[in-house]
PDB file of C-alpha atoms in Angstrom:
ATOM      1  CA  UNK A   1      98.712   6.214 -97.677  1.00 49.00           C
ATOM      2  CA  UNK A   2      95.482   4.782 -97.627  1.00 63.00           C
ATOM      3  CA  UNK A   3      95.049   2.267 -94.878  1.00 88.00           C
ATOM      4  CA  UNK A   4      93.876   4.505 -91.837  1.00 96.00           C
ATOM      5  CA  UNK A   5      96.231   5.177 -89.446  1.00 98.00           C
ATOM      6  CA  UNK A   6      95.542   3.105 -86.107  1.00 98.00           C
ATOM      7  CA  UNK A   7      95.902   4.807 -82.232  1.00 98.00           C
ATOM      8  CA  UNK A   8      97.337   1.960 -79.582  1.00 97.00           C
ATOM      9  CA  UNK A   9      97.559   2.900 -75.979  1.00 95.00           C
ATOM     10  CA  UNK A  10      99.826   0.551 -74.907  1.00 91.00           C
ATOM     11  CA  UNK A  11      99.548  -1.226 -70.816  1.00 90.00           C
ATOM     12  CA  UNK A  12     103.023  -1.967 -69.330  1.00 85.00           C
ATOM     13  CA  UNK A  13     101.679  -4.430 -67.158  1.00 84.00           C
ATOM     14  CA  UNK A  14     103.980  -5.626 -63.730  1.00 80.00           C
ATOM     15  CA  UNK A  15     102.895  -7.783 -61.288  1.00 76.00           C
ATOM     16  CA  UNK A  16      99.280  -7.387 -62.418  1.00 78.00           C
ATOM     17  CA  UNK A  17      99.266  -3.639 -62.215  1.00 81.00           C
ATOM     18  CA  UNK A  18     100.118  -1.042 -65.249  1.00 82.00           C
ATOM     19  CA  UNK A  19     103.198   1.290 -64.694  1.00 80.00           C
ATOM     20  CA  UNK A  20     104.718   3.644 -66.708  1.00 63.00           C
ATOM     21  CA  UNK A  21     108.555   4.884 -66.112  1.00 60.00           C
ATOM     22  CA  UNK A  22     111.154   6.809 -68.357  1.00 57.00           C
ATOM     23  CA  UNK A  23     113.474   5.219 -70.596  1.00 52.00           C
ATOM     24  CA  UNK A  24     112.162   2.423 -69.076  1.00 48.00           C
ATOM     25  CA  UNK A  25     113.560   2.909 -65.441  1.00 54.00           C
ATOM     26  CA  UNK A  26     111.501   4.451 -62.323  1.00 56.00           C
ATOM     27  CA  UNK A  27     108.242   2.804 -62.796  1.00 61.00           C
ATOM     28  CA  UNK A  28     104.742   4.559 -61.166  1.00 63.00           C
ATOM     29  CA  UNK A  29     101.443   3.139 -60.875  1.00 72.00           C
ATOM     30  CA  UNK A  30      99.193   4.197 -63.318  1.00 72.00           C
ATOM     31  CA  UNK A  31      96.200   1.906 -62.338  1.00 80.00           C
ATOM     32  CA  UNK A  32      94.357  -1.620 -62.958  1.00 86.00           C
ATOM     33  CA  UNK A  33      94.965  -3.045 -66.693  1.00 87.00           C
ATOM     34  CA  UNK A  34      91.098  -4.459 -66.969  1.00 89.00           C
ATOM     35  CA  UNK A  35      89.303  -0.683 -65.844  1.00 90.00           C
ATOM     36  CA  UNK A  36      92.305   0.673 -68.486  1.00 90.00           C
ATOM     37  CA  UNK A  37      91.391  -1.793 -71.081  1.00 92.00           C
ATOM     38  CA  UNK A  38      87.667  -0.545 -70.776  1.00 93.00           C
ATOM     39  CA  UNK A  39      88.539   3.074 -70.488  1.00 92.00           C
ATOM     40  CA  UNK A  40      90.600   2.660 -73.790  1.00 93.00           C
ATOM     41  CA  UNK A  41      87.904   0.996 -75.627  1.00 95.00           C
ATOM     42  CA  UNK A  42      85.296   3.083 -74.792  1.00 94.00           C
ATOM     43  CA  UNK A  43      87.046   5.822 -75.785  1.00 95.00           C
ATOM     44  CA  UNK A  44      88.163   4.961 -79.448  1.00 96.00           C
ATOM     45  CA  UNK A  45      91.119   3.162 -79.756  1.00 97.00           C
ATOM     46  CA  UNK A  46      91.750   1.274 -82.249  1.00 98.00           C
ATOM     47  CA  UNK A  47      94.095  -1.429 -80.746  1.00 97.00           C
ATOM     48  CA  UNK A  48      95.429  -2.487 -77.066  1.00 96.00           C
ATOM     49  CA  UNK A  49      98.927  -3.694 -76.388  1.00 94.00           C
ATOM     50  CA  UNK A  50      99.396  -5.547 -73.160  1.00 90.00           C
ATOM     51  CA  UNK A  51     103.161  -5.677 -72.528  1.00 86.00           C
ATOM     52  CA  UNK A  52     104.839  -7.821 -69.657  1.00 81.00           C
ATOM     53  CA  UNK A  53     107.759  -5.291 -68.881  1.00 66.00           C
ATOM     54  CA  UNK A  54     109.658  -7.861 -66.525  1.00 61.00           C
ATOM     55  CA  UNK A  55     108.387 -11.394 -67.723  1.00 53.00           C
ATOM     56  CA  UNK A  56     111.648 -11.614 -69.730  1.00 49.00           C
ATOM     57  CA  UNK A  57     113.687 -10.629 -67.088  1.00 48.00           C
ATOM     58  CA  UNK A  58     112.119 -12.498 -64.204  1.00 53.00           C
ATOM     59  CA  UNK A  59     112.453 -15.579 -66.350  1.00 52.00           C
ATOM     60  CA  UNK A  60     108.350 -16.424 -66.117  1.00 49.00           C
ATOM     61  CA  UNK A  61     105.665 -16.568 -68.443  1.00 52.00           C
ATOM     62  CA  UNK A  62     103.289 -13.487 -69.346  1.00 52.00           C
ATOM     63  CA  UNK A  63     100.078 -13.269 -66.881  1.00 71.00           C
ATOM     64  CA  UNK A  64      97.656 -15.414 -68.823  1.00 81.00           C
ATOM     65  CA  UNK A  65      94.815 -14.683 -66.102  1.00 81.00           C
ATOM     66  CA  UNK A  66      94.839 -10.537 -66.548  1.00 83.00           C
ATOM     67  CA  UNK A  67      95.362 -11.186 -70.138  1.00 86.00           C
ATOM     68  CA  UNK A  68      91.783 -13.006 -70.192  1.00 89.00           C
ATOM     69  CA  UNK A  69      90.379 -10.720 -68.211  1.00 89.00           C
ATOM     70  CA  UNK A  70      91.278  -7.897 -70.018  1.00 89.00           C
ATOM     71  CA  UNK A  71      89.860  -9.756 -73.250  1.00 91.00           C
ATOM     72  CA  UNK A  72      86.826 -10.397 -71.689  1.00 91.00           C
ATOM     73  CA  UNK A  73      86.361  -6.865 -71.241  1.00 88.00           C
ATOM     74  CA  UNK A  74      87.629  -5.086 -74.930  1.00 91.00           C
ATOM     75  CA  UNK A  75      85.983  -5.954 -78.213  1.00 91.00           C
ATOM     76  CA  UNK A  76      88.996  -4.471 -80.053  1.00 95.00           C
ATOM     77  CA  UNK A  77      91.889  -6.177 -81.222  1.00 95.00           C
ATOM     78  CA  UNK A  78      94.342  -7.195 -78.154  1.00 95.00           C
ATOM     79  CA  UNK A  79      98.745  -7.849 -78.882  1.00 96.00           C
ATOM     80  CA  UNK A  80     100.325  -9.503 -75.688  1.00 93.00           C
ATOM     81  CA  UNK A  81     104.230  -9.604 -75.225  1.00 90.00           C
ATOM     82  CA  UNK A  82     106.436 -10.105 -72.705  1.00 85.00           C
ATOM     83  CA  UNK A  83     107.710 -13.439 -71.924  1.00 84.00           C
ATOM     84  CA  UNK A  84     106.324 -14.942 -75.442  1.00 90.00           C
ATOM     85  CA  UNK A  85     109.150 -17.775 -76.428  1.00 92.00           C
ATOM     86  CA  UNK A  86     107.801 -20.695 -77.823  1.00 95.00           C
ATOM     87  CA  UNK A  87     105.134 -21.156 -80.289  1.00 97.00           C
ATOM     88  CA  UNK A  88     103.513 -22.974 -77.402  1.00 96.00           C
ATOM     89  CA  UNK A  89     102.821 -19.307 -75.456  1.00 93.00           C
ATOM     90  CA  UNK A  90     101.472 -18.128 -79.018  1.00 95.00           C
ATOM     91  CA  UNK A  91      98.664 -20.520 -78.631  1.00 95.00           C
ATOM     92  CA  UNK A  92      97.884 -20.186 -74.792  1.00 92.00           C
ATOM     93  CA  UNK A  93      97.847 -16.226 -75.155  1.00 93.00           C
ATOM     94  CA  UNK A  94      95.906 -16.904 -78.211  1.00 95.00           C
ATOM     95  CA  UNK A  95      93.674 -19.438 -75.834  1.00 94.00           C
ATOM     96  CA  UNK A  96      93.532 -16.339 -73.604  1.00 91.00           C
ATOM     97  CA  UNK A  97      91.822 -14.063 -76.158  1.00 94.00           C
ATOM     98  CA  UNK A  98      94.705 -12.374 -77.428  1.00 94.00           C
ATOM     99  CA  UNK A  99      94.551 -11.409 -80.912  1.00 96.00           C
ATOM    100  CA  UNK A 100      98.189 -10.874 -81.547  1.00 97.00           C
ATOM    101  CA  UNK A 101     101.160 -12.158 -79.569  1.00 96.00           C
ATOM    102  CA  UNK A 102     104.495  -9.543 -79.571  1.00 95.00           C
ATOM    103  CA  UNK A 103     108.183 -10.989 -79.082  1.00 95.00           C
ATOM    104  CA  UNK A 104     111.610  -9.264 -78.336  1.00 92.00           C
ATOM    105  CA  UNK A 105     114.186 -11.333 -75.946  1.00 90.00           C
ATOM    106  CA  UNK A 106     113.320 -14.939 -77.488  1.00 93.00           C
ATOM    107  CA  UNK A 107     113.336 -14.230 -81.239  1.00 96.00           C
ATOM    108  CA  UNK A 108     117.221 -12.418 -80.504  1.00 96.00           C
ATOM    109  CA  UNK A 109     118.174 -14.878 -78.819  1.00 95.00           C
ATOM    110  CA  UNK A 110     116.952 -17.382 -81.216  1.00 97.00           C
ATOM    111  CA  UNK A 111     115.771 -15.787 -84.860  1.00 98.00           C
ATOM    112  CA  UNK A 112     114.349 -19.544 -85.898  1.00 98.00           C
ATOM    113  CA  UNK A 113     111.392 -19.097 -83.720  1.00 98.00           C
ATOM    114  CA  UNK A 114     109.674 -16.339 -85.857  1.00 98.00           C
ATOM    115  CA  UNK A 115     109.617 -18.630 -88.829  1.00 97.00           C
ATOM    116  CA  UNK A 116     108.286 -21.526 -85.907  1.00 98.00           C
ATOM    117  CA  UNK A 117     105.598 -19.384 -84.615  1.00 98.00           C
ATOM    118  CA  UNK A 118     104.075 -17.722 -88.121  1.00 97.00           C
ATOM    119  CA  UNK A 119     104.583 -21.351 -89.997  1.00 97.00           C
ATOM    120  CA  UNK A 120     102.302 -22.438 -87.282  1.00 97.00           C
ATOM    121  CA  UNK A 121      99.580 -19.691 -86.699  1.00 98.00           C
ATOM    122  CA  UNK A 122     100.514 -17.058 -89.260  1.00 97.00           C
ATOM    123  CA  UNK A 123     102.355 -14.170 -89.604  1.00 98.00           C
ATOM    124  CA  UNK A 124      99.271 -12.061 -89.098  1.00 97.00           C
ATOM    125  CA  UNK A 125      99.687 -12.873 -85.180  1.00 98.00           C
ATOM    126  CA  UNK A 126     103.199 -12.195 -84.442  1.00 98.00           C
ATOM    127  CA  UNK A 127     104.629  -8.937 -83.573  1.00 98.00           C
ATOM    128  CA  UNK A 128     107.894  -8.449 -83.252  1.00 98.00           C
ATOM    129  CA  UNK A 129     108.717  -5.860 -80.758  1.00 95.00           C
ATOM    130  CA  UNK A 130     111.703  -4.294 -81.209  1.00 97.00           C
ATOM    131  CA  UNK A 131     113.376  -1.827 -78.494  1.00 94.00           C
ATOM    132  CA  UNK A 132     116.383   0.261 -79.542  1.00 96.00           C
ATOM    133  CA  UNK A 133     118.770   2.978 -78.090  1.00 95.00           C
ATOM    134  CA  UNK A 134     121.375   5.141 -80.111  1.00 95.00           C
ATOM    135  CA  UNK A 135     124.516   3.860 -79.696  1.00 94.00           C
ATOM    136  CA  UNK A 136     128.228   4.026 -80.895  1.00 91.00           C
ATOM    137  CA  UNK A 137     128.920   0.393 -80.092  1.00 87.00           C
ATOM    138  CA  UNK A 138     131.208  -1.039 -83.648  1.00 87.00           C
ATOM    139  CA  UNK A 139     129.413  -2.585 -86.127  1.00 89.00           C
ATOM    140  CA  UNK A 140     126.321  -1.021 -86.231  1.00 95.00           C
ATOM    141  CA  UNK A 141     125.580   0.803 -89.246  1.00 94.00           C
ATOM    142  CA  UNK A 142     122.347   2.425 -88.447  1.00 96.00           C
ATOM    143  CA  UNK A 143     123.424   3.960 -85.130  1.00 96.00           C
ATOM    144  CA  UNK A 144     120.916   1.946 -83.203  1.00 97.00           C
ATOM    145  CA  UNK A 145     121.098  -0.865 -81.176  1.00 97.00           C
ATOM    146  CA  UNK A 146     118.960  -4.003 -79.801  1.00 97.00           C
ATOM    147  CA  UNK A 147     118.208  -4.230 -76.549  1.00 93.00           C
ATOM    148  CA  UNK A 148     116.811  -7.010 -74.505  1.00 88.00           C
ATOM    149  CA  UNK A 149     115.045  -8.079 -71.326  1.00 78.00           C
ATOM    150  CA  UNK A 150     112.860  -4.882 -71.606  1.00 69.00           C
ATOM    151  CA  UNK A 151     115.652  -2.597 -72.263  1.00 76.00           C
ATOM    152  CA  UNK A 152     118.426  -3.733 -69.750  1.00 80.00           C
ATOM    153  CA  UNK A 153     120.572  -6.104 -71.895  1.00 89.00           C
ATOM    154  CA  UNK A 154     122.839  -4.224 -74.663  1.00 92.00           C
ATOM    155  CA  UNK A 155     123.219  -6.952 -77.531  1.00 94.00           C
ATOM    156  CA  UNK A 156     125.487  -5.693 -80.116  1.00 94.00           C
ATOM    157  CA  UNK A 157     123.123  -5.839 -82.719  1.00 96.00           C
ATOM    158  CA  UNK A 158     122.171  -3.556 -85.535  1.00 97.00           C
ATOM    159  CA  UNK A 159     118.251  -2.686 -85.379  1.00 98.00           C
ATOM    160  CA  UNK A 160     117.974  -1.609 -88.581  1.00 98.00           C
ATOM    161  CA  UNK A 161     119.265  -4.930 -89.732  1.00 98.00           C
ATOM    162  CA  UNK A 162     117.638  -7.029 -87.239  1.00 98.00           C
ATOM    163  CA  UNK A 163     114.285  -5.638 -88.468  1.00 98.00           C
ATOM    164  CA  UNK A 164     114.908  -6.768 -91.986  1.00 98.00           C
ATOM    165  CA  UNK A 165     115.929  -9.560 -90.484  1.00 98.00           C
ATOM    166  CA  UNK A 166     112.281 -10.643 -88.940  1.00 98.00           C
ATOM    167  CA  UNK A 167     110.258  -9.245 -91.490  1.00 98.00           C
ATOM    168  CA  UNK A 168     112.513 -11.580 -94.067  1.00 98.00           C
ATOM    169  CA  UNK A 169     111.783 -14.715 -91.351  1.00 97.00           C
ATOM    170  CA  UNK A 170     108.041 -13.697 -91.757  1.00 97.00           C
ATOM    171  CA  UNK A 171     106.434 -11.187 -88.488  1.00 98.00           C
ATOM    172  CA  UNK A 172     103.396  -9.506 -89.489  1.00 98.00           C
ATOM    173  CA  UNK A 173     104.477  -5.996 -87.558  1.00 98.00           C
ATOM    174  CA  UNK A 174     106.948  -4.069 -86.167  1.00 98.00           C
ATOM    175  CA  UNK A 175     106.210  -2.525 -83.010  1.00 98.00           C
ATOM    176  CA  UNK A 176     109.234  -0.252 -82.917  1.00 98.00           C
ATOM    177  CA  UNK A 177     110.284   1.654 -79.332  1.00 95.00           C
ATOM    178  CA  UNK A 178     112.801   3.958 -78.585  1.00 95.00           C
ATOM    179  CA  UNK A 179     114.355   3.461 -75.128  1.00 92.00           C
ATOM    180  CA  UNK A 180     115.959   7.110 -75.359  1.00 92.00           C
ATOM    181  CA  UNK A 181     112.588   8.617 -75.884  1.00 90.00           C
ATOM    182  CA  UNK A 182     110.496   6.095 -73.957  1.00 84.00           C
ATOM    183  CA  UNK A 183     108.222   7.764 -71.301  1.00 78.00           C
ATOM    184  CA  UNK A 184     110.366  11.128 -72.114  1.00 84.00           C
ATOM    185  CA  UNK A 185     106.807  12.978 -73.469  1.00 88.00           C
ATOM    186  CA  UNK A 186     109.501  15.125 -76.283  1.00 93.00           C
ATOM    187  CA  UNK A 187     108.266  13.192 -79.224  1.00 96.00           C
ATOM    188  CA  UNK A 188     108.781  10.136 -81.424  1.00 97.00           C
ATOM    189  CA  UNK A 189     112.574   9.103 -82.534  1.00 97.00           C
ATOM    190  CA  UNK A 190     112.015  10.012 -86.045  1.00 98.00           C
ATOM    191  CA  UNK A 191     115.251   9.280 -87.742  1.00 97.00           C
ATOM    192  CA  UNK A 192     114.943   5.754 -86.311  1.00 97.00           C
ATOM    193  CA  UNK A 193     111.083   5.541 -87.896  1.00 98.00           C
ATOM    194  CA  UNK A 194     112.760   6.254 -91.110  1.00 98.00           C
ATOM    195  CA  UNK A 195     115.242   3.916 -91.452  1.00 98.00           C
ATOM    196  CA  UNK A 196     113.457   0.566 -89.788  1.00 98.00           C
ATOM    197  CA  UNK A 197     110.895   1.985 -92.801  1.00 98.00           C
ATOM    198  CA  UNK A 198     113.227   2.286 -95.648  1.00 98.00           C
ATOM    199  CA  UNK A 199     114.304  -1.407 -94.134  1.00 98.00           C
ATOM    200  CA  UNK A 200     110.902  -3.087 -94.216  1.00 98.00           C
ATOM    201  CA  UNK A 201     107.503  -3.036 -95.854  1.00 97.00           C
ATOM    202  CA  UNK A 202     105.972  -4.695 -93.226  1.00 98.00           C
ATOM    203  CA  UNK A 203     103.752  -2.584 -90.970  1.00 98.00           C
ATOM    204  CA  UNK A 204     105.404  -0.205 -88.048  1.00 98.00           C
ATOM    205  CA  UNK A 205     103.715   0.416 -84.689  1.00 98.00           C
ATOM    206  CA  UNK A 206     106.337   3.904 -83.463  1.00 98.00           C
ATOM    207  CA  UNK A 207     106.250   3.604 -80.008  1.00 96.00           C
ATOM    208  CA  UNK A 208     108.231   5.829 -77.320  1.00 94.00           C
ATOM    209  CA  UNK A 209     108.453   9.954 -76.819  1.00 93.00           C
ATOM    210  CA  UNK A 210     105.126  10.999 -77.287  1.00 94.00           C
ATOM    211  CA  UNK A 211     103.961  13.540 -74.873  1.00 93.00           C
ATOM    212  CA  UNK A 212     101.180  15.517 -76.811  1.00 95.00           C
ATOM    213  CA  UNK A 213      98.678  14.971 -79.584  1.00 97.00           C
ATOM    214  CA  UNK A 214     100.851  17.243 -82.327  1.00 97.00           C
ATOM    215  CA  UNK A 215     104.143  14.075 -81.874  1.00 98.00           C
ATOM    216  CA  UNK A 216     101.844  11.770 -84.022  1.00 98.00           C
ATOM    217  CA  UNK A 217     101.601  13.265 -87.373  1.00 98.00           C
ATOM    218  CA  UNK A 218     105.420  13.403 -87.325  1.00 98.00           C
ATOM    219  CA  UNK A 219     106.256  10.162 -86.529  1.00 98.00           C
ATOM    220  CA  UNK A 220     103.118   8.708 -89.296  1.00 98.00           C
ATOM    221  CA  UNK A 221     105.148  11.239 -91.808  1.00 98.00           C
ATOM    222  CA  UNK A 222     108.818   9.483 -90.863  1.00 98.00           C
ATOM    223  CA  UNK A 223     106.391   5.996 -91.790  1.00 98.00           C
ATOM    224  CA  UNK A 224     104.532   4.400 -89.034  1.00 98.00           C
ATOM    225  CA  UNK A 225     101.293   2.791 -89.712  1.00 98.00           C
ATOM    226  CA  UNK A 226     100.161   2.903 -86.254  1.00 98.00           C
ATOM    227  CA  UNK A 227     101.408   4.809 -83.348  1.00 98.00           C
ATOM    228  CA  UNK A 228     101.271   3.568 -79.832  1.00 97.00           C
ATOM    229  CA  UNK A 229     101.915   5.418 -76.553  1.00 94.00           C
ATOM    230  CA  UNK A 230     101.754   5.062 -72.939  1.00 89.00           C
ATOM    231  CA  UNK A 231     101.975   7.997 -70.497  1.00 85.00           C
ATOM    232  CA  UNK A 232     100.055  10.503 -72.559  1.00 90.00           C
ATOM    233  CA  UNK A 233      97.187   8.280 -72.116  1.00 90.00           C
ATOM    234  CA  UNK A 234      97.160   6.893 -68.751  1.00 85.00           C
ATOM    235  CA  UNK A 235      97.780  10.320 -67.254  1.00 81.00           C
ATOM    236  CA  UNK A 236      96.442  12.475 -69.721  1.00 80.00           C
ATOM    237  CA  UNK A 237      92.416  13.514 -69.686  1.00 82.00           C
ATOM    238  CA  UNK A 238      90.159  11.134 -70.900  1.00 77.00           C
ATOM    239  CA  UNK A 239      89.432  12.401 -74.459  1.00 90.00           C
ATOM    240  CA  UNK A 240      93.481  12.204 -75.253  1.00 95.00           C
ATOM    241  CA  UNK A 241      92.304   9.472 -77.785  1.00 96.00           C
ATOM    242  CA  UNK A 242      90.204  11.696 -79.860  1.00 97.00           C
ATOM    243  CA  UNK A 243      92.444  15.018 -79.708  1.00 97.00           C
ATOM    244  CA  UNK A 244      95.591  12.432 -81.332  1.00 98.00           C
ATOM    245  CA  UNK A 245      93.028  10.892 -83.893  1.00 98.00           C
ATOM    246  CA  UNK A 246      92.260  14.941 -84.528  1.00 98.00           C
ATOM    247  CA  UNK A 247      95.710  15.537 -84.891  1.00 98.00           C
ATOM    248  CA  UNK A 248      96.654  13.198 -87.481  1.00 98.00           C
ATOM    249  CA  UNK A 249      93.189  13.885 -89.313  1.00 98.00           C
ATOM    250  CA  UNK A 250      94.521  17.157 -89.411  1.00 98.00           C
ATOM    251  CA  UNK A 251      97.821  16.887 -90.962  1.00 98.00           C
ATOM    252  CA  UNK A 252      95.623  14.692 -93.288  1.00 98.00           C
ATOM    253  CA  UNK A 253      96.355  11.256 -93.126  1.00 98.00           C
ATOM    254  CA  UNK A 254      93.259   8.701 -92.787  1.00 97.00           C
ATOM    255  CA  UNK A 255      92.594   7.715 -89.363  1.00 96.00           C
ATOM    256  CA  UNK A 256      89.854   5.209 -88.255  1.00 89.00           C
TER     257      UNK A 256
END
């Protein structure tokens, strides 16, 4: 692997404050997105990821004014999801200062709009976003299941499959979460890394589990190219950012 490995904190952003819950129930305040955004960049990460956890399931667009703020205040580059259905939002986040826009509920619900959005702006700024649980449900293959409307909505659908799916219709990324390990702080859901990345060559953002800097090497092993994570940094020390880029320099893989 020789593209270096890239560290995302990610801001679950509701009603213009970031919270942080487990397995993506019981949300706390962890503090303003804009003095976040700063902190983060300032401190050495690589990326930001501004997600919308109920835009999708209070029916309303993503919050286009902390979005801009946030961009006014972070030189690095910024993914906003939550809410994102038409290629229309693409271009107003985009508008915003958003480098990269990430979509879950809308693409399920209809798969044409990934081809829609990347013919349009390219598939360099869509993400798809991708939140799964184990399940038994029939039909699925893998084991895992999409979910929907930021985790609440079971869909029948096989992740694995649904990955190849999007990456076939053209998404530049996968951010991929794990609703059983989200916000749990025992580590990444590694068999699921491995088979969205025996699915797809496109990139893969793990997200979900990680509670301390040695979680990250494992999950960049299993074959993420970036790994993103919440709690650990909102209500971990400051220099969190730097002790996971030390981590993963250590296990030797090339980190920015």
């Amino acid at each position: 692997m020789s593209v270096a490995i890239r560290v995302i904190p990610c801001l679950d952003v509701d009603a213009g404050r970031v919270v942080k819950g487990v397995n993506f129930e019981g949300l706390r305040d962890a503090g303003d997105p804009v003095e976040l955004a700063k902190r983060y960049n300032a401190a050495g990460a690589d990326e930001l990821t501004f997600l919308d956890v109920t835009a999708s399931s209070s029916n309303r667009d993503t919050t286009f004014d902390v979005v801009s703020q946030t961009a006014e205040e972070v030189f690095i580059p910024l993914t906003v999801g939550g809410g994102v259905r038409t290629p229309e939002d693409i271009d107003k986040l985009l508008r915003a200062g958003a480098d990269k826009a990430s979509i879950n509920t809308a693409a399920v619900a209809r798969p044409e709009v990934i081809s829609e959005i990347t013919d349009r702006f390219g598939s360099q700024v869509l993400v798809l976003s991708l939140d799964a649980r184990r399940s038994t449900h029939p039909g699925l293959e893998s084991g895992y299941e999409v979910t929907t409307h930021g985790g609440r909505q079971r869909t029948g659908r096989d992740a694995v499959a649904w990955a190849r799916e999007a990456a076939e219709r053209g998404v530049g990324e996968i951010l991929l979460n794990s609703i059983d390990a989200d916000g749990t702080k025992n580590g990444f859901d590694l068999e699921m890394i491995r088979a969205v990345r025996a699915a797809v060559k496109v990139p893969l953002i793990a997200s979900g589990g990680a509670g301390e800097p040695a979680h990250f090497p494992p999950a960049i092993e299993a074959g993420a190219d970036a790994v993103l994570a919440a709690s650990i940094f909102h209500f971990g020390p400051v220099h969190m950012i730097a002790e996971v880029k030390q981590a993963i320099r250590e296990a030797g893989f090339p980190v920015r």
